[in-house]
Coordinates of C-alpha atoms in Angstrom, one line a residue:
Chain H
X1 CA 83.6 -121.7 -0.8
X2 CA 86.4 -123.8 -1.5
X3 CA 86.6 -125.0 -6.1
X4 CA 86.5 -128.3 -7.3
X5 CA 90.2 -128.1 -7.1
X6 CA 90.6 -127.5 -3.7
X7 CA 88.0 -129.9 -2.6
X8 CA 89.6 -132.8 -4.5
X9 CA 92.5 -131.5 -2.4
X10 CA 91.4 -131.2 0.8
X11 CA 90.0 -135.2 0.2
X12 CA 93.1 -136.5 -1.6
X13 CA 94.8 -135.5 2.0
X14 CA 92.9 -136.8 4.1
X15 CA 92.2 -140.4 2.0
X16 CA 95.7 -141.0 1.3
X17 CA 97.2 -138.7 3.5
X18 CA 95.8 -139.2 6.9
X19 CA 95.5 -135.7 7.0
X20 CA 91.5 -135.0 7.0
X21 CA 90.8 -132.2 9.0
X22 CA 90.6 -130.0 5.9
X23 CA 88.1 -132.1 4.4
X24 CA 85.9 -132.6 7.3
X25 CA 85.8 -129.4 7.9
X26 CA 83.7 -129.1 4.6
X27 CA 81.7 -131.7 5.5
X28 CA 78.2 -131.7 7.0
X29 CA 77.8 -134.0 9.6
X30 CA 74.2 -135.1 9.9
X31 CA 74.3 -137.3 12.8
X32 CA 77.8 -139.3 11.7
X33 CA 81.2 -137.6 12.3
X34 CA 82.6 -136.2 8.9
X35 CA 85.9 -137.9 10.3
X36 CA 84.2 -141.6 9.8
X37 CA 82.1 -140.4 6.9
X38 CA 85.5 -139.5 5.4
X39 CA 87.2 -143.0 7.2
X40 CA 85.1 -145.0 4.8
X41 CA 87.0 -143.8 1.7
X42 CA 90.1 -144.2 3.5
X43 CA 88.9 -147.3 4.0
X44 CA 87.5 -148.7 0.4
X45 CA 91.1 -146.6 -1.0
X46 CA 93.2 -149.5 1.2
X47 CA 91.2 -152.2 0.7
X48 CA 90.8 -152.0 -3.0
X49 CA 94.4 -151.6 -3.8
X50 CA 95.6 -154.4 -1.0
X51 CA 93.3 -156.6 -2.8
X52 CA 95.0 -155.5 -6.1
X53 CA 98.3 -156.1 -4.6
X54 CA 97.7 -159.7 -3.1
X55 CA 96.1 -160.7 -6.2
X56 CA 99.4 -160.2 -8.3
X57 CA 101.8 -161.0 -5.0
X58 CA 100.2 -164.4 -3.9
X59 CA 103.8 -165.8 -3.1
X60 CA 104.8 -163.1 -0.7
X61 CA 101.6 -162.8 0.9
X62 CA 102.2 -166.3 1.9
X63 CA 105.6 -166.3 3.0
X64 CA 105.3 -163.1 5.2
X65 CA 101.6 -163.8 6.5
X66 CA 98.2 -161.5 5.9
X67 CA 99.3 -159.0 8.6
X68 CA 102.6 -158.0 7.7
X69 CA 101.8 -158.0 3.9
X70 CA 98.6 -155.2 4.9
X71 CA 101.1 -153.4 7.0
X72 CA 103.5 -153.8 4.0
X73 CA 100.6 -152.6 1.4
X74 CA 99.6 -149.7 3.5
X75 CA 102.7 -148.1 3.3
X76 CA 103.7 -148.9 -0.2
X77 CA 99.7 -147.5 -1.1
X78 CA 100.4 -144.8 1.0
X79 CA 103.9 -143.9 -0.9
X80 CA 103.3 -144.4 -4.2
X81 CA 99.2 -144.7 -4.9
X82 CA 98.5 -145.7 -8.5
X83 CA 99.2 -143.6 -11.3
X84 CA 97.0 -145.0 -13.8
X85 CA 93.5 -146.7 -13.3
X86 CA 94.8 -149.5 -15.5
X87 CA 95.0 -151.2 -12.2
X88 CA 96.6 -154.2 -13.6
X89 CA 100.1 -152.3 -14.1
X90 CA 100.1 -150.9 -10.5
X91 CA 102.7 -152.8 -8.2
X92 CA 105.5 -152.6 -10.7
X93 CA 107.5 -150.9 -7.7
X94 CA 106.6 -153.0 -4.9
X95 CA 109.4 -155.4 -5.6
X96 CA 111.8 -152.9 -4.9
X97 CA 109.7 -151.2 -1.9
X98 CA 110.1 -154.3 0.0
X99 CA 113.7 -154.7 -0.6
X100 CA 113.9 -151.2 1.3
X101 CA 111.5 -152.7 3.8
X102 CA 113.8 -153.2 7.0
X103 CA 111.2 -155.2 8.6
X104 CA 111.7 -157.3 6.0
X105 CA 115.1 -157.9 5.5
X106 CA 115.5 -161.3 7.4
X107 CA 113.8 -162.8 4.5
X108 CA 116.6 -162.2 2.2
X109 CA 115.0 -163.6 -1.0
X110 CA 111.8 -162.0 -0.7
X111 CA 112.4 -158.8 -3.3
X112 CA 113.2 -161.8 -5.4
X113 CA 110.5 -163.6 -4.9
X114 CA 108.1 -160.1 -5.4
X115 CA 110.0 -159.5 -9.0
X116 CA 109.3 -163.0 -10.0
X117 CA 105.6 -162.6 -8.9
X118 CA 105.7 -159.2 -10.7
X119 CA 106.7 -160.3 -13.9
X120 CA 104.4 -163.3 -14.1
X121 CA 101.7 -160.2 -13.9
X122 CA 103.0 -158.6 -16.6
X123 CA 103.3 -161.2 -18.7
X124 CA 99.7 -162.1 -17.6
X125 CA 97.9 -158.9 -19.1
X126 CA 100.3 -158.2 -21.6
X127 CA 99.0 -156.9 -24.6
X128 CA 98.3 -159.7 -27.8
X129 CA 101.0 -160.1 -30.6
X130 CA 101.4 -162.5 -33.5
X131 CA 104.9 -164.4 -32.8
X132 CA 107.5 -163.1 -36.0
X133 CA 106.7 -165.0 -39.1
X134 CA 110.0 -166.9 -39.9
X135 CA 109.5 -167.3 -43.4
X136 CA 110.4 -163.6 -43.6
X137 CA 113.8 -164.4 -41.8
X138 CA 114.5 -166.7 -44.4
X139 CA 114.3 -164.7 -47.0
X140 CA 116.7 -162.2 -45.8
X141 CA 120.2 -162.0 -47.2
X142 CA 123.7 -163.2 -44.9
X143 CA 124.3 -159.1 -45.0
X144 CA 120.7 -158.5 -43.3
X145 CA 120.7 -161.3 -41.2
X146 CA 123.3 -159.2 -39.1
X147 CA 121.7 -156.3 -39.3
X148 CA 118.4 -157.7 -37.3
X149 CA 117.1 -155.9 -34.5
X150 CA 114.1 -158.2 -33.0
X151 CA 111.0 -156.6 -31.7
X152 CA 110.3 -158.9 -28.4
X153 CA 106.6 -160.6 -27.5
X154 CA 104.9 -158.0 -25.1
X155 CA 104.4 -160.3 -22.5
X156 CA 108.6 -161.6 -22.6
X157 CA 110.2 -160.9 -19.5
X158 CA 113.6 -161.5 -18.1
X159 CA 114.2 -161.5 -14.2
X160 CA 117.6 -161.9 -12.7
X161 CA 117.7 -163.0 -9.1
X162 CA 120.1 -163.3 -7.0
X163 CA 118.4 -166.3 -5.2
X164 CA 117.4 -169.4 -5.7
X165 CA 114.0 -168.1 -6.3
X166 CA 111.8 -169.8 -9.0
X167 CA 112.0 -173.3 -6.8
X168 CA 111.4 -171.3 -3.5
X169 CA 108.1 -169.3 -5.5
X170 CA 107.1 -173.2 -6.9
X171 CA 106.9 -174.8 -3.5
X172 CA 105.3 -171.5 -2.0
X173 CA 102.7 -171.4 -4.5
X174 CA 101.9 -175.5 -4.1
X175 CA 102.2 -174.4 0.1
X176 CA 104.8 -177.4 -0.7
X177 CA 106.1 -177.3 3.1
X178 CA 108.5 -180.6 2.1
X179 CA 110.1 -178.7 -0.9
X180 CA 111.0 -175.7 1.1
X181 CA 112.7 -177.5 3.8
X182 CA 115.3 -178.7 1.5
X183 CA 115.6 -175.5 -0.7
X184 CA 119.3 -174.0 0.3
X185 CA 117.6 -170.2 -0.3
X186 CA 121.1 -168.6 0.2
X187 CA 122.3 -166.5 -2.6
X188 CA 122.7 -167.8 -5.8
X189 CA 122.4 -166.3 -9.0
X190 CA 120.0 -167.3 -11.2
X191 CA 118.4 -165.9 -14.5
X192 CA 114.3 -166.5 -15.5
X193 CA 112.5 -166.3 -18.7
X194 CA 108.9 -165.0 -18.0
X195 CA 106.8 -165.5 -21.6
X196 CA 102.8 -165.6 -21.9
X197 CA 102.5 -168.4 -24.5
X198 CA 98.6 -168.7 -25.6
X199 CA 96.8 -168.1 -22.3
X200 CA 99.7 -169.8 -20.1
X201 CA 102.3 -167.8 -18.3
X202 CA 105.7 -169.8 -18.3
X203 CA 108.8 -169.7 -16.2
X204 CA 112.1 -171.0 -17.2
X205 CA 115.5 -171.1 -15.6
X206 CA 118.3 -170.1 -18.1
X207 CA 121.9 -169.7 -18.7
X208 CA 123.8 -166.6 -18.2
X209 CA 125.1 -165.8 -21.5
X210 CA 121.9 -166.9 -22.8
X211 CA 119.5 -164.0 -20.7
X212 CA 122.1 -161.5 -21.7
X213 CA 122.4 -162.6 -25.2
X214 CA 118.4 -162.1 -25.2
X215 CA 118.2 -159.1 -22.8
X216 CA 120.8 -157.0 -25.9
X217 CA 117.9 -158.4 -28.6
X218 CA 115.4 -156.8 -26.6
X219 CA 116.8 -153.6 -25.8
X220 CA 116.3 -153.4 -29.8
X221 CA 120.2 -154.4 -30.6
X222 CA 121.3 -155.9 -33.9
X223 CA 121.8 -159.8 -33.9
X224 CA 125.7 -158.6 -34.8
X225 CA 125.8 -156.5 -32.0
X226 CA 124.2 -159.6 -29.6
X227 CA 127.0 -161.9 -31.4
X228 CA 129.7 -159.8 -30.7
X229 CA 129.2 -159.3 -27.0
X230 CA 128.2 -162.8 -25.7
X231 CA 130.8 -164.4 -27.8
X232 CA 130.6 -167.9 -25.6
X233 CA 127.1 -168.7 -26.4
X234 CA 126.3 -171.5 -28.9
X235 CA 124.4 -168.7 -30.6
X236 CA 122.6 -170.2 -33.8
X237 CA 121.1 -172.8 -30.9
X238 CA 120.2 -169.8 -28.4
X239 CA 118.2 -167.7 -31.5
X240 CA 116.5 -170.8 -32.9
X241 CA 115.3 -171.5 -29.8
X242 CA 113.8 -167.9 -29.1
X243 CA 112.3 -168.0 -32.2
X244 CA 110.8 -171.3 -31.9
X245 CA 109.4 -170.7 -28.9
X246 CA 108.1 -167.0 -30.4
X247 CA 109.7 -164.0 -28.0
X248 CA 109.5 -162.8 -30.8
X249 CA 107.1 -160.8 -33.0
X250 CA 108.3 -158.6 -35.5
X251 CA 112.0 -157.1 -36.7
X252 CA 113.6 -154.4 -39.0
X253 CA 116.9 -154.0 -40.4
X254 CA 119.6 -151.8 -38.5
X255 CA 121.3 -149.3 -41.0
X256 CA 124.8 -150.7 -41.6
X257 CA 126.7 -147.3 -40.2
X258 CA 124.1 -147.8 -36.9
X259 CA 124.9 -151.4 -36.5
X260 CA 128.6 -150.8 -36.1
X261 CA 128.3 -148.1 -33.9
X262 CA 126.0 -150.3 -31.8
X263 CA 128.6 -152.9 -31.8
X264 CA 131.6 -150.6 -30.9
X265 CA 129.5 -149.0 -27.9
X266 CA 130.9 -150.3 -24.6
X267 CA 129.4 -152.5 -22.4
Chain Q
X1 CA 79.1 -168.5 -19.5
X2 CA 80.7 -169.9 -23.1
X3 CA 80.0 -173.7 -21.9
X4 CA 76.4 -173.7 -20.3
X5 CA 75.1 -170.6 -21.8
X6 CA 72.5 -169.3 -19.7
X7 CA 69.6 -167.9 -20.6
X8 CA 70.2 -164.4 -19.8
X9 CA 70.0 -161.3 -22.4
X10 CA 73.2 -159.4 -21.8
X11 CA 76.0 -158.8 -19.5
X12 CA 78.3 -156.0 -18.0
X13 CA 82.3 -156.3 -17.1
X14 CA 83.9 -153.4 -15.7
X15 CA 85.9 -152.3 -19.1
X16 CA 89.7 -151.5 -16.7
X17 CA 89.7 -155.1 -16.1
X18 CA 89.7 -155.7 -19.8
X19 CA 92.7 -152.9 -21.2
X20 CA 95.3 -156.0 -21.5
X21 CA 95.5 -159.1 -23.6
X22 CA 95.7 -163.0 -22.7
X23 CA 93.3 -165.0 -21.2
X24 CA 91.0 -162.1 -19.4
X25 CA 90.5 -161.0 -22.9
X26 CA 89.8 -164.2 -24.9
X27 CA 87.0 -165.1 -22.3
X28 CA 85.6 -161.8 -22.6
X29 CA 85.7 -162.2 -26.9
X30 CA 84.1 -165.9 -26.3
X31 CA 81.5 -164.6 -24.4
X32 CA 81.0 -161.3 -26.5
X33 CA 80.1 -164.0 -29.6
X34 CA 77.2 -164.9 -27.8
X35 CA 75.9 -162.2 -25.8
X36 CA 76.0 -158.5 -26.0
X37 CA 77.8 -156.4 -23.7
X38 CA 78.3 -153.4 -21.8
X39 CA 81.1 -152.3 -20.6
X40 CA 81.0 -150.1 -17.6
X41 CA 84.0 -148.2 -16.5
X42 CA 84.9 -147.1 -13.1
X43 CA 88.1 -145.0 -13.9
X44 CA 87.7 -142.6 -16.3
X45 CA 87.1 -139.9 -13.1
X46 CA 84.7 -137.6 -15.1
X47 CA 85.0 -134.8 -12.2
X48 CA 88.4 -134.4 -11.8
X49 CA 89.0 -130.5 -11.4
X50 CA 92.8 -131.4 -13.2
X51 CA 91.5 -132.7 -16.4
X52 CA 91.3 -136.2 -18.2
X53 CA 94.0 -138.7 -18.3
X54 CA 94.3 -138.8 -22.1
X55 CA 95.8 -142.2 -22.0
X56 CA 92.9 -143.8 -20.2
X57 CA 90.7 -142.6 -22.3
X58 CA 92.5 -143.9 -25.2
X59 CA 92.4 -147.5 -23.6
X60 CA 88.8 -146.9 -23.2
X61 CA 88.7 -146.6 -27.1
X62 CA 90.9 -149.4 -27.8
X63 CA 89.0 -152.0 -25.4
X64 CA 85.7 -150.1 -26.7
X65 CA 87.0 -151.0 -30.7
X66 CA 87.8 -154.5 -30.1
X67 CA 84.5 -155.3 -27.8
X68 CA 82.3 -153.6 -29.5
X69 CA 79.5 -152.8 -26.7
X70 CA 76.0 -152.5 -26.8
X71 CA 76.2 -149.8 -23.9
X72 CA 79.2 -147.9 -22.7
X73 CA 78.7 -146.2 -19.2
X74 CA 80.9 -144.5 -16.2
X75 CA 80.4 -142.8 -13.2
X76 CA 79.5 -139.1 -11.8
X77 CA 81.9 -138.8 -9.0
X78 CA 85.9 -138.2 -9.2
X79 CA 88.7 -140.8 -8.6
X80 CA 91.9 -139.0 -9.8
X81 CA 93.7 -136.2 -8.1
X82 CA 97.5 -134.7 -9.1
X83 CA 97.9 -137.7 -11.6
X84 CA 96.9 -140.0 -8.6
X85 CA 94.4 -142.7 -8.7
X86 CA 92.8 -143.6 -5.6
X87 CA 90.4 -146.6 -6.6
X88 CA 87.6 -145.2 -5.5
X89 CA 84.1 -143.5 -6.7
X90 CA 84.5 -140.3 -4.7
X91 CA 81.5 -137.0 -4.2
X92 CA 81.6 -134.4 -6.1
X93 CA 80.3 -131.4 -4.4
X94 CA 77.1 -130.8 -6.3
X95 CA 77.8 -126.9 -7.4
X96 CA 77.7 -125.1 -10.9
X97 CA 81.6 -125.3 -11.0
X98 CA 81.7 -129.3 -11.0
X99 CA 78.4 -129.0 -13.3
X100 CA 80.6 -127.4 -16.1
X101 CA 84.0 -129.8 -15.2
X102 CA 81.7 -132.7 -15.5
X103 CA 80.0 -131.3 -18.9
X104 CA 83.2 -130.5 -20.5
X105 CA 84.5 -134.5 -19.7
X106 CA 81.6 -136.0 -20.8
X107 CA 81.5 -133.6 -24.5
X108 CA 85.4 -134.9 -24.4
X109 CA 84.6 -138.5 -23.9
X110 CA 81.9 -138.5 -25.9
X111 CA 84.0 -137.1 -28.8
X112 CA 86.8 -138.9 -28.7
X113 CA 85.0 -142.2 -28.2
X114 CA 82.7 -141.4 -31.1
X115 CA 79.7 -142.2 -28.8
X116 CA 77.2 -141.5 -26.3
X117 CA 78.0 -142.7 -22.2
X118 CA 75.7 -143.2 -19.8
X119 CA 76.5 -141.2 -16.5
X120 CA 75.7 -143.7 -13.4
X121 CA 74.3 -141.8 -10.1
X122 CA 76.4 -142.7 -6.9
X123 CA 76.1 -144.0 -3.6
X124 CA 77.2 -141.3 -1.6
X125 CA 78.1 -141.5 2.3
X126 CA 78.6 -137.6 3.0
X127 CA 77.5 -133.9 1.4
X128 CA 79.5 -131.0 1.5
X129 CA 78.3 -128.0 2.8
X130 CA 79.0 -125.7 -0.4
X131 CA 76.7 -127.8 -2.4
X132 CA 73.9 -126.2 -4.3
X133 CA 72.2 -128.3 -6.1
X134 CA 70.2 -131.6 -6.2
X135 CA 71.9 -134.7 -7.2
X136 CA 69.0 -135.9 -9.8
X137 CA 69.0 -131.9 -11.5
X138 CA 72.7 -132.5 -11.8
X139 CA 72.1 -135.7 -13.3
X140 CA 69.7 -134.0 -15.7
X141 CA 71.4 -130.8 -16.2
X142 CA 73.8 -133.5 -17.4
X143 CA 72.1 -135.4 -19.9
X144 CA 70.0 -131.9 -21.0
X145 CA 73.7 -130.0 -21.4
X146 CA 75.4 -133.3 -23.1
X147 CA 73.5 -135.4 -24.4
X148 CA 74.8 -138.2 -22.6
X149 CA 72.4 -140.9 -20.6
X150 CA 71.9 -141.9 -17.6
X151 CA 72.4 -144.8 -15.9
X152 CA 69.7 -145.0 -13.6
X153 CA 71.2 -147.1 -10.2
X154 CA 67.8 -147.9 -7.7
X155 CA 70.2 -149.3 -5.2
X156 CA 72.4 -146.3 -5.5
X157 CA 68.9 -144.0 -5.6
X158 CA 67.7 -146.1 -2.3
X159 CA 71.7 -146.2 -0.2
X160 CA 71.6 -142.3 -1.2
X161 CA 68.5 -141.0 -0.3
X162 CA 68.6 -143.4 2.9
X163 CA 72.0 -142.3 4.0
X164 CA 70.9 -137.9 3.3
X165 CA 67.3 -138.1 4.3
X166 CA 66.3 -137.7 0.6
X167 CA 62.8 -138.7 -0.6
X168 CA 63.9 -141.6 -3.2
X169 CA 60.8 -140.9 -5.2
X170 CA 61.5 -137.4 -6.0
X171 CA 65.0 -138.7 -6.9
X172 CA 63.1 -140.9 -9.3
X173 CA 60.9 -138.1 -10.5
X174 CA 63.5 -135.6 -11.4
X175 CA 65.4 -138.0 -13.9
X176 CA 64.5 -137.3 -17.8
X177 CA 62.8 -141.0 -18.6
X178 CA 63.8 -140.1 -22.4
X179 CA 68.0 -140.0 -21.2
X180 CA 67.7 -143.4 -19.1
X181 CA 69.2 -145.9 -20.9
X182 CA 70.3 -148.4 -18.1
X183 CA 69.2 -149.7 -15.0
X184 CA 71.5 -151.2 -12.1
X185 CA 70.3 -153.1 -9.4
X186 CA 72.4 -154.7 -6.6
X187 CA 72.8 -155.4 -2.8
X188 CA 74.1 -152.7 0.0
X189 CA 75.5 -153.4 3.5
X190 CA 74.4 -151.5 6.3
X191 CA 76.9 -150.2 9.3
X192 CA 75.6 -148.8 12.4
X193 CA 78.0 -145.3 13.1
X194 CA 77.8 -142.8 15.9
X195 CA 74.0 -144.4 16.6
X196 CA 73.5 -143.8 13.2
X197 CA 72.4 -146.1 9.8
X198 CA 74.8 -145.7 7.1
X199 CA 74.1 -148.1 4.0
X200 CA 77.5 -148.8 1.8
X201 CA 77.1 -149.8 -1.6
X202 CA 79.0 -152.9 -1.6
X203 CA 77.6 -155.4 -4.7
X204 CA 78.1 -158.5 -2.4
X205 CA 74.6 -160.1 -1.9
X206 CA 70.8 -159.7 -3.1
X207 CA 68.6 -156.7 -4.2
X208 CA 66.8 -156.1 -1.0
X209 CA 63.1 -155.6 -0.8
X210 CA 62.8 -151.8 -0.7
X211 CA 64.8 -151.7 -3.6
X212 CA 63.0 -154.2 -6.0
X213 CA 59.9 -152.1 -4.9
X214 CA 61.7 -149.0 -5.8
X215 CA 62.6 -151.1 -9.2
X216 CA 58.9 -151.3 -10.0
X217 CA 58.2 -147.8 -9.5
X218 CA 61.3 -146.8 -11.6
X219 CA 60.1 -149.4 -14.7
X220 CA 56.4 -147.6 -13.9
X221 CA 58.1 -143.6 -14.5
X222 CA 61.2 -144.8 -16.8
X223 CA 59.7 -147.7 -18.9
X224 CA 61.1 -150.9 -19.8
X225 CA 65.2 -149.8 -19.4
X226 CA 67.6 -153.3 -19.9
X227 CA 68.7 -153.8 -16.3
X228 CA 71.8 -155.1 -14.5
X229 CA 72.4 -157.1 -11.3
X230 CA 75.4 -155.6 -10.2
X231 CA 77.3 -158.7 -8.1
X232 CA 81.2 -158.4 -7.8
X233 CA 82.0 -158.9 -4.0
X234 CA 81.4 -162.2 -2.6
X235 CA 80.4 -163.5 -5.7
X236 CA 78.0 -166.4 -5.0
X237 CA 77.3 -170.0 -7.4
X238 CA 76.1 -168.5 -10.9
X239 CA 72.7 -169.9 -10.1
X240 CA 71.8 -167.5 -7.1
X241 CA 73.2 -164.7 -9.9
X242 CA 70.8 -165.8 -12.6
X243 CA 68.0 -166.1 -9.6
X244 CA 68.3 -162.4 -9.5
X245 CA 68.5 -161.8 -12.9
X246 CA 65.1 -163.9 -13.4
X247 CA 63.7 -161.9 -10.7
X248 CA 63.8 -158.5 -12.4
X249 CA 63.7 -159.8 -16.0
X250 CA 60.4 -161.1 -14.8
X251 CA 59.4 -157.7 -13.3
X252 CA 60.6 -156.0 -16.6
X253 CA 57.9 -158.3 -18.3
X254 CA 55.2 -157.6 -15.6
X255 CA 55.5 -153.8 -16.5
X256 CA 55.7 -154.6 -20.5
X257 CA 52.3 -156.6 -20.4
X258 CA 51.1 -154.0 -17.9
X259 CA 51.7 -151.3 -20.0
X260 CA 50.1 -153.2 -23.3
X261 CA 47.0 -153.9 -21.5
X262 CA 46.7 -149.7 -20.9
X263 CA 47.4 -149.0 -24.4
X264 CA 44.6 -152.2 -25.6
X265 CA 42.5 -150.6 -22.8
X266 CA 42.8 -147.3 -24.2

């Protein structure tokens, strides 16, 4: 008699597996073969996690049709099933599966598009936070000031792509046939702000030395540090505006030894 | 819900779909200002032989904190396997082995969530052969062993006991009416296999009539339990939902007048 262990063993195979002969072995068959018995949770595994995937991928679903994005989902499901059942986090890893994908690669900016999609989910059913009271800025001394190290919004997201790919995602989205006829998707670089402000997700194209000037404030970097290593940006303009439009929600003060070893680190 | 606020006494939400923040949330904390809730999880995976994922259950706490809930339930079947989470309510094989996995969860849950869970009964679409024991004296070994409730499922009592041959009255006969604290109601599909009728629980259209009949007989052994019309698949216009929920709140005051008529008679 096989333990609860073994059982849950013998049906992880042959659900995600394709490997059910262990399992319906166990199985009595009463009439139905324990194979399609079995093929129903097969089937409701699939179905419930494409569903989950096509909810938080709408753009790629349309650009490479139902049937290649379930052929697609099966064998991303397949490779890497959830880890969690916080179902809303699973598909951070399909961006990249479908970059692998070589059935996919004539549609160059699709990973793009997928990482855009993903971190618009993120920043969906990211957790709440208060944006940083600036009052408390203020009343910091020039010495602190440098020795900030910002605490970023939970839902802030920064996507760098190497397409043109928050106008193709707009038109896809709006099934805007007009707009994508005149998009030049070829590669581009371009850098995207992903922020859940109130109940809104928003997407905005930015600068270069501005993402990385904000990508070194979220990795939990002193404001010297971010200074010192985008030294182009028109800084004071860059944080206001980060602050104003509250990425941030909380910060502490970086030990002055720490803050210059941070700053000497190479980049 | 917020806007119209229909005339209905409570409602459920699944409580996975409400671990993040944003706008899922703040619905769910408009709506919890005027009704009560229940929040009924489908991923906890209380017979997993590897243990619980301690993490889950702390979201579980966190999303029970903030909501609050009237009733907090989950499921007797498994869903996780090696860290993996297949999305799915899967059979347990009914032996004393899973008896004591499932006891130990529940006495975890239950302690680290502070509070009692109902355990819903499944829809189940095969049996394995080292099983021993009936579903419903799992159930109430369950609930004897743990304390916990039960949530009593008809649908799930009718798909079941259709789909195995069981008698769905001596389902109904072998649950403790003291440890019922919930009852769910909802529609099944029914697939023809091999020749043969296999009924999937699939929440995607009305309470057929075997089971609202079944309903009545489980008001008449369990008394008046708050019930659920469990609708999440096809989802149809709000009013054929509150149609359903009319239908057995109206049933749930049949059986209350019927039952103070006894005592009067008596």
């Amino acid at each position: 008699m096989p333990t609860l262990l073994e059982t849950e063993r013998m049906m992880y195979a042959s659900v995600v597996g394709r490997d059910a002969e262990a399992a319906a072995s166990q199985i009595i068959e009463d009439g139905i073969a324990p194979l399609a018995r079995l093929g129903i949770h097969r089937n409701n595994f699939l179905g419930a996690l494409t569903a989950v995937l096509r909810q938080s991928f709408p753009a790629v679903h349309r650009l490479v049709g139902a049937a290649f994005f379930d052929h697609a989902a099966t064998l991303f499901i397949e490779t890497l099933p959830p880890n969690s059942a916080y179902l809303n986090e699973y598909g951070a890893d399909f961006p990249a599966f479908l970059e692998r994908l070589p059935q996919a690669a004539a549609l160059a900016y699709l990973g793009d598009v997928a990482q855009l999609e993903w971190a618009v989910n993120a920043a969906f059913h990211a957790p709440d936070a208060e944006p940083l009271d600036l009052s408390r800025l203020a009343a910091l001394s020039p010495d602190e000031h440098a020795r900030v190290a910002f605490v970023p919004h939970p839902s802030l997201q920064i996507v760098h792509a190497n397409h043109p790919v928050e106008e193709i995602w707009r038109a896809v989205l709006a099934a805007d046939d007009a707009a994508m006829a005149v998009i030049d998707p070829g590669p581009a670089p371009e850098w995207l702000l992903v922020q859940r402000t109130d109940w809104d997700v928003g997407v905005e194209r930015v600068g270069e030395d501005e993402a990385e000037f904000l990508a070194i404030l979220c990795a939990g970097r002193s404001l010297q540090e971010a200074l010192q290593r985008v030294p182009g940006l028109e800084a004071s303009a860059a944080l206001s505006g980060h602050l104003g439009a509250g990425r941030f929600v909380d910060f502490t003060l970086i030990e002055h030894g720490e803050a210059r070893r941070l700053a000497q680190a190479p980049r | 819900m917020v806007e119209t606020r229909p005339d209905v006494a409570w409602l459920e939400v699944h409580t996975e779909n409400y671990m993040g923040g944003g706008a899922p949330l703040a619905y769910l904390e408009a709506i919890r200002g005027r009704y009560p809730l229940s929040l009924h999880g489908t991923g906890l995976s209380l017979g997993s032989a590897g243990g619980l994922d301690a993490l889950h259950l702390e979201r579980i706490r966190r999303t029970v904190e903030r909501i609050e809930p009237a009733l907090l339930s989950e499921h007797l079947s498994w869903s996780v396997s090696g860290g993996r989470y297949l999305a799915d309510l899967l059979p347990l094989p009914m032996t004393e082995e899973a008896l004591d996995v499932v006891c130990r969860h529940v006495d975890q849950a239950q302690t680290y969530l502070r509070r009692r869970i109902l355990i819903e009964n499944p829809s189940t679409y095969l049996r394995y052969r080292h099983s021993t024991i009936p579903e419903w004296e799992f159930l109430a070994a369950l609930a004897a062993r743990c304390g916990c409730g039960i949530l009593c499922d008809v649908n799930n009592i009718f798909v079941s006991a259709s789909n195995h041959g069981w008698n769905p009255l001596t389902y109904l006969a072998g649950l403790p009416p003291a440890a019922v604290g919930e009852i769910h109601l909802a529609g099944h599909s029914v697939r023809q296999i091999d020749g043969r009728t296999l009924r999937i629980d699939d929440h995607g259209s009305r309470v057929i009539a075997e089971v609202w009949t079944l309903y009545e007989v489980a008001l008449s052994r369990l008394g008046p339990v708050p019930t659920l019309i469990e609708w999440d698949v096809n989802v149809p216009p709000i009013d054929v939902l509150l149609d359903e929920a009319a239908k057995a709140a109206s049933k749930l005051a049949a059986h209350a007048r019927e039952v103070a008529a006894n005592a009067d008679a008596a």
